[in-house]
Structures are given as structure tokens and as C-alpha cells.
mmCIF file of C-alpha atoms and ligand atoms in Angstrom:
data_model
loop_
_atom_site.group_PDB
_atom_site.id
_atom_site.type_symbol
_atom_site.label_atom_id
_atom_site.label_comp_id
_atom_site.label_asym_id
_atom_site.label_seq_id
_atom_site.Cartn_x
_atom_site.Cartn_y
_atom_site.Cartn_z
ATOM 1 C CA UNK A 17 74.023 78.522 100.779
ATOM 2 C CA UNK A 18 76.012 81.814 100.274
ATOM 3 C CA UNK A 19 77.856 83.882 103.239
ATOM 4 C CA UNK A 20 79.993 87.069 102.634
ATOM 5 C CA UNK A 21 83.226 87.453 105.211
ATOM 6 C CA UNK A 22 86.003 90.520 105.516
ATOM 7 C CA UNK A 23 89.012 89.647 107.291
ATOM 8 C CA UNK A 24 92.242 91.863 107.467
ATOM 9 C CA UNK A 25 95.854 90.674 106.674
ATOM 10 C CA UNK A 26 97.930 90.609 109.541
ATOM 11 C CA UNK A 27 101.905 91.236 110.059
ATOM 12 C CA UNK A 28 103.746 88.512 112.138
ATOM 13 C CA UNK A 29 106.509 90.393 114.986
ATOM 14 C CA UNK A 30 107.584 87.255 115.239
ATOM 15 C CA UNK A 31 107.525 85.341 111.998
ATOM 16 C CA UNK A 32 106.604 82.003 111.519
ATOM 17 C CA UNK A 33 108.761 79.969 108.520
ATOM 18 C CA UNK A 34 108.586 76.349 108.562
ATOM 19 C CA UNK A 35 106.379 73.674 108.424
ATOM 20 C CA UNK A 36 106.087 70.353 110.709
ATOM 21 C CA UNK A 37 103.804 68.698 108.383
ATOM 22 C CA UNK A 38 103.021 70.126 105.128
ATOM 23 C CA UNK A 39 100.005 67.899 104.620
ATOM 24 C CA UNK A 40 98.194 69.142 107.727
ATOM 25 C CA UNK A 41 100.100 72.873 107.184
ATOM 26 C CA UNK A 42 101.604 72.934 110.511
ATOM 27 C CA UNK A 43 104.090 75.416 111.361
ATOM 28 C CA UNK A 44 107.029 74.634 112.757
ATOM 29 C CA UNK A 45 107.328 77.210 114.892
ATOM 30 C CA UNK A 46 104.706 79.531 116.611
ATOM 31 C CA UNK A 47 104.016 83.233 115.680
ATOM 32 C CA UNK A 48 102.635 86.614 116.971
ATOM 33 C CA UNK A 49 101.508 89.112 115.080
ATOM 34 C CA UNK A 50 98.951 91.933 114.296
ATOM 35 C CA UNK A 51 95.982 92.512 112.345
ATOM 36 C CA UNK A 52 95.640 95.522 110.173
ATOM 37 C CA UNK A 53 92.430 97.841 109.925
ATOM 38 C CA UNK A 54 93.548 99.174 106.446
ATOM 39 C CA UNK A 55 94.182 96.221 104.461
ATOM 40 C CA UNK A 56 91.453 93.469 104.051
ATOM 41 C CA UNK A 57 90.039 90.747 101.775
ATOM 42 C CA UNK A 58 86.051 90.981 101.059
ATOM 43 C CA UNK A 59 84.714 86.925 100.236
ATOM 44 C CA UNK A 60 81.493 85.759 98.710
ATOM 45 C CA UNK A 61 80.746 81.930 98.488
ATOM 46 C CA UNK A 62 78.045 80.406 96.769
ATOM 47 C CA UNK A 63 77.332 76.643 97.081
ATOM 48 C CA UNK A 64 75.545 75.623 94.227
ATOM 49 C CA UNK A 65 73.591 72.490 92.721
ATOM 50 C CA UNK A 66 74.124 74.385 89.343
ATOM 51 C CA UNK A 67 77.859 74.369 89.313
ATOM 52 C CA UNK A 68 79.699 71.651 87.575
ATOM 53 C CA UNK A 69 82.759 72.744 89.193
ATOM 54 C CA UNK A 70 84.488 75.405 91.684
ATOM 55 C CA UNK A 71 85.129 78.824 90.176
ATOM 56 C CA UNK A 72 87.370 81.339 91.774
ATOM 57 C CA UNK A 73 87.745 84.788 90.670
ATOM 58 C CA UNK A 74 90.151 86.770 92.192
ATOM 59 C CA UNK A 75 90.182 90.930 92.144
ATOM 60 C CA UNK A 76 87.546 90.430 89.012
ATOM 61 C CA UNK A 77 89.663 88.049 87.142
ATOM 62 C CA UNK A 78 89.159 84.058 87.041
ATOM 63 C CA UNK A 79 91.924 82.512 88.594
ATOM 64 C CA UNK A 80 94.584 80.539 87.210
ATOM 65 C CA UNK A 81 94.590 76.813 87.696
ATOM 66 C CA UNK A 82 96.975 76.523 91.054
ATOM 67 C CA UNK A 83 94.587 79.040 92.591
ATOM 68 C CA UNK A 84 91.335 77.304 91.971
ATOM 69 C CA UNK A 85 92.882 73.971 93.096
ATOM 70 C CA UNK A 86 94.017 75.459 95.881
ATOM 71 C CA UNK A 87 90.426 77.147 96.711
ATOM 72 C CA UNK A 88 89.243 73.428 95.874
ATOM 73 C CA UNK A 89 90.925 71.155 98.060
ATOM 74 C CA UNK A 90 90.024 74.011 100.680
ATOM 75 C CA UNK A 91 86.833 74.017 100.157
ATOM 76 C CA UNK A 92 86.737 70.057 100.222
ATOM 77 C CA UNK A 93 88.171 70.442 104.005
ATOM 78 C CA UNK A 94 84.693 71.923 104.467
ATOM 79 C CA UNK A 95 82.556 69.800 102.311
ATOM 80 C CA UNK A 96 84.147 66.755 104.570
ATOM 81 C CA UNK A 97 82.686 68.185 107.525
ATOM 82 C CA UNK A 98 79.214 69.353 106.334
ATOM 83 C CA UNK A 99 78.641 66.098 103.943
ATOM 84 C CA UNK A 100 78.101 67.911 101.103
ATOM 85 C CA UNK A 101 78.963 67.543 97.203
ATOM 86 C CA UNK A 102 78.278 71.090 96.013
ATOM 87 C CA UNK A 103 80.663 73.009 93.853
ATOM 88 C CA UNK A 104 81.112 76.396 95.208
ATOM 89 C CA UNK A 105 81.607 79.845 93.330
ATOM 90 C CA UNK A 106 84.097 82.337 95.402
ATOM 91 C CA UNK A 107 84.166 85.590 94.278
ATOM 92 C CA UNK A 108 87.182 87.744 96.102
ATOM 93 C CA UNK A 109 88.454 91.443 96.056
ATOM 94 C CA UNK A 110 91.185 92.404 98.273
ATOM 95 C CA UNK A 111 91.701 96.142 98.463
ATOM 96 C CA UNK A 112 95.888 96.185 97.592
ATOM 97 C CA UNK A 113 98.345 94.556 95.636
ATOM 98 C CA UNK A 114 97.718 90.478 95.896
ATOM 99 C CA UNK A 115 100.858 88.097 96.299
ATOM 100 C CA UNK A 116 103.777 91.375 96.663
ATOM 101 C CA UNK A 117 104.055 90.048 100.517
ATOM 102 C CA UNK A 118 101.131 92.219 102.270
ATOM 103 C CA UNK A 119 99.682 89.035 103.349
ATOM 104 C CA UNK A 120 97.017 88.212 100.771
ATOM 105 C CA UNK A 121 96.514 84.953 101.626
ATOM 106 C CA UNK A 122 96.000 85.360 105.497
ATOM 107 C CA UNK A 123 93.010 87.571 104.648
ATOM 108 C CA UNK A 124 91.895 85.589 101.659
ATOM 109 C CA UNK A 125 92.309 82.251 103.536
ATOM 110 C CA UNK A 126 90.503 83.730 107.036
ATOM 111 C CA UNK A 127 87.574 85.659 104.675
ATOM 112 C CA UNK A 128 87.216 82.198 103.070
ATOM 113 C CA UNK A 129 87.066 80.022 106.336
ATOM 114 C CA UNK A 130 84.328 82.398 107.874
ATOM 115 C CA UNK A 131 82.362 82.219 104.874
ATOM 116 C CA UNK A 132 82.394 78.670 103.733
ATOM 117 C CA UNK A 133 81.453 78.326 107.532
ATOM 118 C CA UNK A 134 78.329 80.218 106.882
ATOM 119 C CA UNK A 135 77.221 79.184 103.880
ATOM 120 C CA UNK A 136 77.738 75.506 104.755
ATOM 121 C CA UNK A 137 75.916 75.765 108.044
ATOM 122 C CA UNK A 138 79.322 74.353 109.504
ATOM 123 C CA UNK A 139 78.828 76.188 113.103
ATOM 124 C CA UNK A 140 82.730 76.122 113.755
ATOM 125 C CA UNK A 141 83.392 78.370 116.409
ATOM 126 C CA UNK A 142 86.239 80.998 116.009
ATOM 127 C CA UNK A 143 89.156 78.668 117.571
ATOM 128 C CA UNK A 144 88.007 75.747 115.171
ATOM 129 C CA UNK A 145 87.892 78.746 112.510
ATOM 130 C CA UNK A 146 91.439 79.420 112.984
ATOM 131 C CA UNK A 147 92.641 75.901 112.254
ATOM 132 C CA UNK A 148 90.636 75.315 109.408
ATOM 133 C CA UNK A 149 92.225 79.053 108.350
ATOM 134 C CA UNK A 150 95.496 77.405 108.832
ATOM 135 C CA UNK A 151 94.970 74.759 106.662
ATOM 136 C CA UNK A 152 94.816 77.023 103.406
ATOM 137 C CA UNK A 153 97.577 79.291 104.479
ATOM 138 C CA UNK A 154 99.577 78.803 108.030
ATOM 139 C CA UNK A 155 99.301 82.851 108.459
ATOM 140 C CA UNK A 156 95.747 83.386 107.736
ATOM 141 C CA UNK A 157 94.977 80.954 111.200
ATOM 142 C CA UNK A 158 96.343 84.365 112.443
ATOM 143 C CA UNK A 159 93.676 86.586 110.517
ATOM 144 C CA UNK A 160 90.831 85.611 112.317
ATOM 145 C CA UNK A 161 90.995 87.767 115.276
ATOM 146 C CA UNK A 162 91.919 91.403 115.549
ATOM 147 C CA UNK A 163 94.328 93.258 117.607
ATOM 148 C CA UNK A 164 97.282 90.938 118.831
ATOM 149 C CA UNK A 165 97.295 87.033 117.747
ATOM 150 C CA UNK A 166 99.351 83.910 118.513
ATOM 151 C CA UNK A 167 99.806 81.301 116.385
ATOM 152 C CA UNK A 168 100.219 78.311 118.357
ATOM 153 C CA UNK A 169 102.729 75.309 116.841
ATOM 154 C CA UNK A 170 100.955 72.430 118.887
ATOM 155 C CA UNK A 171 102.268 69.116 119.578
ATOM 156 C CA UNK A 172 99.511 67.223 120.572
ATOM 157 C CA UNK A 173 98.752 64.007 119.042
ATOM 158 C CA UNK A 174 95.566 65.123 117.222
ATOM 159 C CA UNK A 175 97.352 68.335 116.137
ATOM 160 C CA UNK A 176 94.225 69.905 118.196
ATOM 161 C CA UNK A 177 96.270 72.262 119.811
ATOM 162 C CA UNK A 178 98.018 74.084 116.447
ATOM 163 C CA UNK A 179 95.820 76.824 116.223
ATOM 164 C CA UNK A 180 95.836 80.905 116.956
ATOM 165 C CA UNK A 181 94.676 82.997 120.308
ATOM 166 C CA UNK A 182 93.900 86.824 120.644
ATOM 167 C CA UNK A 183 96.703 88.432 122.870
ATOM 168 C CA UNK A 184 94.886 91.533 123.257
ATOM 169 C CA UNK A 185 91.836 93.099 121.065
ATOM 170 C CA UNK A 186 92.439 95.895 118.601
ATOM 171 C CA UNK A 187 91.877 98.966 121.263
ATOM 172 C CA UNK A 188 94.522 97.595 123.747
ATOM 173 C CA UNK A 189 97.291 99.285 122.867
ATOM 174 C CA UNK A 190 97.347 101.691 119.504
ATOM 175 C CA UNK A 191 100.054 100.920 117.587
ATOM 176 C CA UNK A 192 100.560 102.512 114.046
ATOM 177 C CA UNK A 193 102.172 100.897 110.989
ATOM 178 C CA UNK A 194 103.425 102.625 107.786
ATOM 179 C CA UNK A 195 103.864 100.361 104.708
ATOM 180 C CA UNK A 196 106.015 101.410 102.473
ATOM 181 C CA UNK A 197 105.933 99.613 99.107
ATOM 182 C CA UNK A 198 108.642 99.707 97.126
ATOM 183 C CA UNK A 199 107.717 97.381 94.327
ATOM 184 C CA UNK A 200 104.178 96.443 92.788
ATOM 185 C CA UNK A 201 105.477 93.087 91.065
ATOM 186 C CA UNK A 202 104.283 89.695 92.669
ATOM 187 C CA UNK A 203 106.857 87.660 94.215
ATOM 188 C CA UNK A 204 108.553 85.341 92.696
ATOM 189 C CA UNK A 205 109.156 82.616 95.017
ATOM 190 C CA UNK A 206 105.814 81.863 97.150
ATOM 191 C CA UNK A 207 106.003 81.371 101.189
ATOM 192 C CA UNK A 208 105.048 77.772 100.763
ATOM 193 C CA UNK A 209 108.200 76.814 98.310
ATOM 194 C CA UNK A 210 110.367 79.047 99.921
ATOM 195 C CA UNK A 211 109.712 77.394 103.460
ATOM 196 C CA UNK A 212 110.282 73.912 101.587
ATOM 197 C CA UNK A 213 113.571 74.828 100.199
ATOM 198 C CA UNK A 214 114.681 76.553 103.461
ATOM 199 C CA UNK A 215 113.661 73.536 105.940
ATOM 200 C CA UNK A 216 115.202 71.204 103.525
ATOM 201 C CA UNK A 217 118.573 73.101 102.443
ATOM 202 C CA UNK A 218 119.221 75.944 105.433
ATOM 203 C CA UNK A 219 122.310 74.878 107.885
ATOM 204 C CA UNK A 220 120.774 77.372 110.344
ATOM 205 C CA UNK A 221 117.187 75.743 110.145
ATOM 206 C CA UNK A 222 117.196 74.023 113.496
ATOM 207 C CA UNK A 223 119.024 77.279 114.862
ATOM 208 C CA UNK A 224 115.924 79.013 113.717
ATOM 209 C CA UNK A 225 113.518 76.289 115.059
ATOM 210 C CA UNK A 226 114.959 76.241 118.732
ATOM 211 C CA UNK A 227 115.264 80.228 118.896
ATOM 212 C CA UNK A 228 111.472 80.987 118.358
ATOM 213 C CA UNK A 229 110.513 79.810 121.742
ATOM 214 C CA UNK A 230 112.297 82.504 123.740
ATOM 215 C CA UNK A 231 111.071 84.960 121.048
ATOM 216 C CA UNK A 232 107.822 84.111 121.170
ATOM 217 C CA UNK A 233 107.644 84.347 124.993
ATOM 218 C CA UNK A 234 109.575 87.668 125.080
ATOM 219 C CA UNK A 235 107.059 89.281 122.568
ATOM 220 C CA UNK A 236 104.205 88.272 125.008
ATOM 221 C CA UNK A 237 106.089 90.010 127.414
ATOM 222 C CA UNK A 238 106.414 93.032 125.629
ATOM 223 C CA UNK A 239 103.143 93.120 124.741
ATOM 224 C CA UNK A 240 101.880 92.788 128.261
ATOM 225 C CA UNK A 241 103.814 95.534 129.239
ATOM 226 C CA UNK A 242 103.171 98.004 126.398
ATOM 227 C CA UNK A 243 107.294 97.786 126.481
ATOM 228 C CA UNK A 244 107.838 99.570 122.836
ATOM 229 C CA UNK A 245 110.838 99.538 122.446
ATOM 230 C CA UNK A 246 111.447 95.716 123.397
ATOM 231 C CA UNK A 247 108.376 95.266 120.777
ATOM 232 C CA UNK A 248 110.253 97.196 118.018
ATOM 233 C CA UNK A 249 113.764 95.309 119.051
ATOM 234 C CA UNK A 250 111.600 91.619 118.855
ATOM 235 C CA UNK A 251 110.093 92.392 116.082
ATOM 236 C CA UNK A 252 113.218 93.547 113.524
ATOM 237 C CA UNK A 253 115.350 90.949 114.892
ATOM 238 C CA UNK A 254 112.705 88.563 114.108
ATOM 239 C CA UNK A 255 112.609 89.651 110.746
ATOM 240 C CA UNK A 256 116.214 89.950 110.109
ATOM 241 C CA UNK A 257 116.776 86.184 111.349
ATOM 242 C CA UNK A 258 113.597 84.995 109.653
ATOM 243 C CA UNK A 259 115.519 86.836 105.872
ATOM 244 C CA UNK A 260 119.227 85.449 107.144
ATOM 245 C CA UNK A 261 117.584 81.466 107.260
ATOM 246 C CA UNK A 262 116.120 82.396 103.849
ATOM 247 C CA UNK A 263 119.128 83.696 102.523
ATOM 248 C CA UNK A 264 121.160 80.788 103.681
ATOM 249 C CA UNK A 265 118.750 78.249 101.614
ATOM 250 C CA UNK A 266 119.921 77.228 98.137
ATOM 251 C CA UNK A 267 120.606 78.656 96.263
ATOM 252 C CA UNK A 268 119.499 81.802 98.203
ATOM 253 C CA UNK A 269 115.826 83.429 98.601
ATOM 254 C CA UNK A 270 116.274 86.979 98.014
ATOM 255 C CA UNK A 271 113.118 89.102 99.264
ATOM 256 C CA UNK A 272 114.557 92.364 98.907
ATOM 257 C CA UNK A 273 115.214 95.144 96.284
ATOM 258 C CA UNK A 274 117.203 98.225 96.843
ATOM 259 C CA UNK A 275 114.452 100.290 97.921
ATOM 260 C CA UNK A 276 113.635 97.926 100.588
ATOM 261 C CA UNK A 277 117.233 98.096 102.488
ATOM 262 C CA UNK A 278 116.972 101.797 102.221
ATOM 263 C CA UNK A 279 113.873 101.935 103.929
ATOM 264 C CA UNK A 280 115.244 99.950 106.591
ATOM 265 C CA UNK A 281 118.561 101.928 107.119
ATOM 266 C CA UNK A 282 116.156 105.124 107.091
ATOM 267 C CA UNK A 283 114.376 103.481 109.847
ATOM 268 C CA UNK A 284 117.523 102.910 112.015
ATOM 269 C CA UNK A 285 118.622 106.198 111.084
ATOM 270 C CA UNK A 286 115.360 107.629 112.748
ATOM 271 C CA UNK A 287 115.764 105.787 115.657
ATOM 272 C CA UNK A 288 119.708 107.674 115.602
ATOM 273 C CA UNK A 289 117.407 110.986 115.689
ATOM 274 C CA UNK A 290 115.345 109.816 118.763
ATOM 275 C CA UNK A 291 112.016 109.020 116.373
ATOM 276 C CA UNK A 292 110.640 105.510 117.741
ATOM 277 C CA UNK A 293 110.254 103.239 114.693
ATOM 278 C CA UNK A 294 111.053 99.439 113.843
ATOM 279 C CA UNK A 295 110.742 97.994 111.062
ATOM 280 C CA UNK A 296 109.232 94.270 109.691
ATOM 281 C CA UNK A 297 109.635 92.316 106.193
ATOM 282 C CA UNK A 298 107.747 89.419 105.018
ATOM 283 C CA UNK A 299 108.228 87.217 101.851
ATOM 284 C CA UNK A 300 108.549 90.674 99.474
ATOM 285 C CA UNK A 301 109.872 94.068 98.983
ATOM 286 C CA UNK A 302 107.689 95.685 101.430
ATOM 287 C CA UNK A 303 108.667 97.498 104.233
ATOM 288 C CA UNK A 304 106.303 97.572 107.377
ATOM 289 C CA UNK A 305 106.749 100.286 109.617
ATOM 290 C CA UNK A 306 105.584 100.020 112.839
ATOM 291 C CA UNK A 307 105.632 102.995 115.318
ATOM 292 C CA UNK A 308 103.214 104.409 118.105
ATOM 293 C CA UNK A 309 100.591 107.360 117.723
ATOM 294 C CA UNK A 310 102.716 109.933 118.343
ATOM 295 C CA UNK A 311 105.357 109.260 115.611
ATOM 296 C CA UNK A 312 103.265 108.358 113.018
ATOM 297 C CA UNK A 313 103.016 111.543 110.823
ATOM 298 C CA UNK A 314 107.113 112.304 111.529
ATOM 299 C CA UNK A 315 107.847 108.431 110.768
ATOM 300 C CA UNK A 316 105.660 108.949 107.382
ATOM 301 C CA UNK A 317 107.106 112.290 106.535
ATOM 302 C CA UNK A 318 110.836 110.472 106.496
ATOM 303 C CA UNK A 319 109.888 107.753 104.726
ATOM 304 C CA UNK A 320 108.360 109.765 101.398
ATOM 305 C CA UNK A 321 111.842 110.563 101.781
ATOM 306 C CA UNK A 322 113.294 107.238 101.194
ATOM 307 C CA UNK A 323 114.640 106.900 97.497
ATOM 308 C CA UNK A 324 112.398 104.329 95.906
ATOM 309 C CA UNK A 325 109.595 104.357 97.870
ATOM 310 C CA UNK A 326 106.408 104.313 95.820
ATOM 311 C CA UNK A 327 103.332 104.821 98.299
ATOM 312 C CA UNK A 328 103.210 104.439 101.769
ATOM 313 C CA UNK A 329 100.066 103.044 103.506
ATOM 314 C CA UNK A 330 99.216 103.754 107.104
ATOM 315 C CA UNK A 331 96.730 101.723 109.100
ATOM 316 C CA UNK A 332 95.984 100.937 112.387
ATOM 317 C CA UNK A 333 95.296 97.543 114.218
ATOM 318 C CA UNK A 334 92.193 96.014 112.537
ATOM 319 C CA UNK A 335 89.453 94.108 114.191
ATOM 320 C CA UNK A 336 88.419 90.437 113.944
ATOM 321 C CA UNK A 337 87.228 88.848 110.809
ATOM 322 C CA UNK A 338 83.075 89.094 110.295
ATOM 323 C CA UNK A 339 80.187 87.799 108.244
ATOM 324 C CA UNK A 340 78.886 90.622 106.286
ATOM 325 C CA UNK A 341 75.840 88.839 104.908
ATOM 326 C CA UNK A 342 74.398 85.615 104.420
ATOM 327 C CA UNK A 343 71.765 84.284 101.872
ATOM 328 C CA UNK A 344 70.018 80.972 102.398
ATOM 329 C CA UNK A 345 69.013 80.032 98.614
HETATM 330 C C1 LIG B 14 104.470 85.199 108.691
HETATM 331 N N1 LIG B 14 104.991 84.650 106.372
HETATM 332 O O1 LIG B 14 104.611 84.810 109.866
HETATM 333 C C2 LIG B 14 105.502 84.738 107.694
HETATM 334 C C3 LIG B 14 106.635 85.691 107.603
HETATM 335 C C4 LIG B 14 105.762 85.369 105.422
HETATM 336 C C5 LIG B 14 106.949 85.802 106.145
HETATM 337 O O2 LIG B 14 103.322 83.344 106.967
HETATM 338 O O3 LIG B 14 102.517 78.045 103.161
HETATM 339 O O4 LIG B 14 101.247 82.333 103.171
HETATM 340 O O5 LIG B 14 100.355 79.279 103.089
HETATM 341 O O6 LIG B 14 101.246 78.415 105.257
HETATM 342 O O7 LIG B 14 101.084 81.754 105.623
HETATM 343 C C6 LIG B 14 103.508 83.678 104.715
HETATM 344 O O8 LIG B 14 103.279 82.340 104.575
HETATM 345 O O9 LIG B 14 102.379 80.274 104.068
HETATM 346 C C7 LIG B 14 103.932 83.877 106.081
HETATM 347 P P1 LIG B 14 101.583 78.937 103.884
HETATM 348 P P2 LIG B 14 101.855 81.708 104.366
HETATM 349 O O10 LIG B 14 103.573 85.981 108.362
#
């Protein structure tokens, strides 16, 4: 009754913001994004006759009450399907800064799914695994596979068809991204509220909603093609429109510190100088680089450059999320 899963955050190219049902945590629009080697999220479950409730402790530290509900009602999702009563203990370590917008809870959601999978004796297979991912967080659906994912927005009656697809595995095409981090603080406004606010309160929400299908098909095509550039161009217009629908909520959602515009006028300032980079923002300061082999160690060296920059990571595509080890007692 214990399973052990690793599964790496991924970056959306096109971003998903939005939800069609916030019960059921379906996005209202689809996604594509990719799944980093560097940055991951190690999960132990332990279901337990012993345990007289769920425990969740996060990067060594027991987690707050929101957390652990939210881990609960997760982990009920799964108890549902196996027909079982037992609390569960998770224990969870991601290896980088947790809620600063790098994704924590696409790898912590996607670890969590595989695991609780295992340990329950669930035998979901890795579609299924992907929307019971995207029932704890919309992105981590994503998470599950390496390489290049779709997140699918459905519309089936059964909501059977809202769930994510590999594009193309981790070795299909070797793109680089640098993340340059630019602030260390967690965020202050989570994806979840901000996508409430911004559905409920944006004038350019259904602007954003009707858009996403041509982006999303244009990204595939880019993808198919190895087309750079038209990946790059996607992917920071994505971003940009994704931050301008945020922006236009009230009374405003404001991602971004100083340090983070820099980075991204150094980034179009490269791209002046004939260096191939684009860059990516989620719901924080972060920057996310993305470039191919080639340009990687230039694209680095300007952004060390970049006033305010405090580290810059550099991974690779990442592969899909695994058990690491089971234990039946
Ligand atoms: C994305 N983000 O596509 C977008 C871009 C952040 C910006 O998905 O409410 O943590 O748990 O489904 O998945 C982050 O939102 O939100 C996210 P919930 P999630 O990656």
C-alpha cells in the first residue's frame, strides 16, 4: 500500500487559463506544452490502517491546512475508485522553489496521481492518469508524459475526452530552456483564483477563449515541422496574451517584477543580434527561456547579464512520469 512516483513540471507554449467547470477542473481552453528533465517532484504515499487522518509534508515541512485538504479531497478521487477508507501519508520533495510559478503543482499533482495509482492497486492506464492528474491541478494532466503534451479541453458529455496526449517523446526534437529566476518569493495570487477572477471580471475573456483554437493548431504545426522560429513566435505571443487577459481582470493580476521585463527585452534584444531565443511566463516572476542546442551557452551567457537575474537553470525536455518503487505492506 505505498508507491513512490517522479514526474517533471512542464512549461505550457500555449497556455491554458480558464476553467469550464471548476468542480470537475476543466480547462477552458486546450494547451501544449513541454516537460522539463531538470525540474521534478519525487512522491511517496502510504495508505495506512494506522492513520487517523491524511498527512502531507511538503519539502520536509507539514503542510498547512489548504494543502492537506487539497491532497485530501485528491486522494478521495482515488479512494472512490478503489473502495477504500484508508488515510494516506504523502511525503513530497520537489527539487526548486515550490509555488514561485515553475509549475509545482503539475509535478506534484502528476507524481501524486502515479503513485496513489500504485499504491491503491487502481490500474489506471496513463490516459486515465492524466485526467485524474487534471483533477488536482489542470496543468499537471500535462506532466504525465515527457517530451511534447496536449492538453485536450473536451466537450463530450462525460467530460471523457478532457484529458492530455504526447505530441512527440522527449528525443524528438532537442530543445533547450534557460530559467531565469528573478525572485524566490511565492506568488501571491494562485493560478486557481487568478483564473476565477479573470473568467469572471476580464472584457477580453471570450477573446481569449475563441483565439486558443488557431493557436493550439498552429503550435502542432510548428512542432511537426521542427519550424523554430514559428515555435518561439507561438509561444511568446501566447504568453503575452495569456499576462494581457490577466492584467485586464480586476483589479489587475500583476505576475511580473522588474527583473522579469528585463529579461524579456534582453531576449528580444538577442533575437535583434541574430541569437534564436523566445521567451515564456507563467503565473510568477520567472522567465523561461527557450532556445535550440546551439544557442544555449550564448543565450545563458546574456542572460547572467540581465540586471536582476538571480540564477538561471538550464534543462532539457524531461521524460514521462515513473514509479520508482512500490511496497505492498
Ligand atoms: C499553464 N498555468 O498552461 C498555465 C499558464 C500558469 C500559467 O496551468 O487551478 O496550477 O490547479 O488547474 O494548473 C497553472 O495553473 O491551475 C497553469 P489549476 P494550474 O501552465
Amino acid at each position: 500500500m505505498e508507491a513512490t512516483a517522479i514526474a517533471h513540471t512542464n512549461i505550457a507554449l500555449i497556455k491554458y487559463w480558464g476553467k469550464k467547470d471548476e468542480k470537475l477542473n476543466l480547462p477552458a481552453v486546450g494547451s501544449i506544452s513541454i516537460t522539463l528533465k531538470q525540474l521534478f517532484t519525487q512522491t511517496k504515499v502510504r495508505f495506512s490502517e494506522k492513520l487517523q487522518q491524511d498527512f502531507f509534508i511538503l519539502n520536509g515541512l507539514e503542510s498547512g491546512e489548504d494543502q492537506r485538504s487539497r491532497v485530501s479531497r485528491f486522494l478521495d478521487l482515488n479512494r472512490e475508485i478503489a473502495g477504500s477508507s484508508l488515510f494516506a501519508e504523502v511525503i513530497s520533495n520537489n527539487n526548486f522553489p515550490t509555488g514561485a510559478g515553475l509549475a509545482s503543482s503539475a509535478s506534484g499533482f502528476a507524481a501524486l496521481s502515479l503513485a496513489a495509482n500504485k499504491a491503491l492497486g487502481l490500474n489506471l492506464s496513463q490516459r486515465e492518469l492524466t485526467i485524474m492528474a487534471r483533477r488536482g491541478s489542470g496543468s499537471a494532466a500535462r506532466s504525465v508524459y515527457g517530451g511534447f503534451v496536449e492538453m485536450k479541453t473536451g466537450g463530450n458529455e462525460t467530460n471523457s475526452d478532457a484529458y492530455a496526449v504526447q505530441i512527440a517523446d522527449e528525443s524528438y526534437w532537442p530543445l533547450k530552456m534557460l530559467i531565469a529566476i528573478t525572485s524566490d518569493a511565492e506568488k501571491k495570487i494562485g493560478s486557481t483564483d487568478g483564473m476565477k477572477v479573470t473568467a469572471k471580471t476580464s472584457p477580453y475573456y471570450s477573446a481569449w477563449l475563441a483565439s486558443s483554437v488557431n493557436d493550439l493548431a498552429e503550435m502542432r504545426t510548428a512542432i511537426a515541422r521542427k519550424d523554430f522560429k514559428k515555435l518561439g513566435a507561438l509561444a511568446e505571443n501566447s504568453c503575452l496574451k495569456m499576462h494581457g487577459l490577466a492584467l485586464s481582470a480586476k483589479s489587475g493580476l500583476i505576475y511580473w517584477n522588474g527583473a522579469t521585463l528585463n529579461v524579456m527585452h534582453a531576449v528580444r534584444e538577442m533575437r535583434k543580434n541574430n541569437l534564436q531565443a523566445y521567451f515564456t511566463v507563467d503565473a510568477g516572476p520567472q522567465v523561461k527561456v527557450i532556445c535550440e542546442e546551439p544557442a544555449a551557452a550564448a543565450v545563458k551567457e546574456e542572460l547572467a547579464k540581465v540586471d536582476g537575474v538571480m540564477e538561471i537553470i538550464f534543462t532539457g525536455l524531461g521524460p514521462d512520469a515513473k514509479i520508482i518503487g512500490e511496497e505492498e505492506n
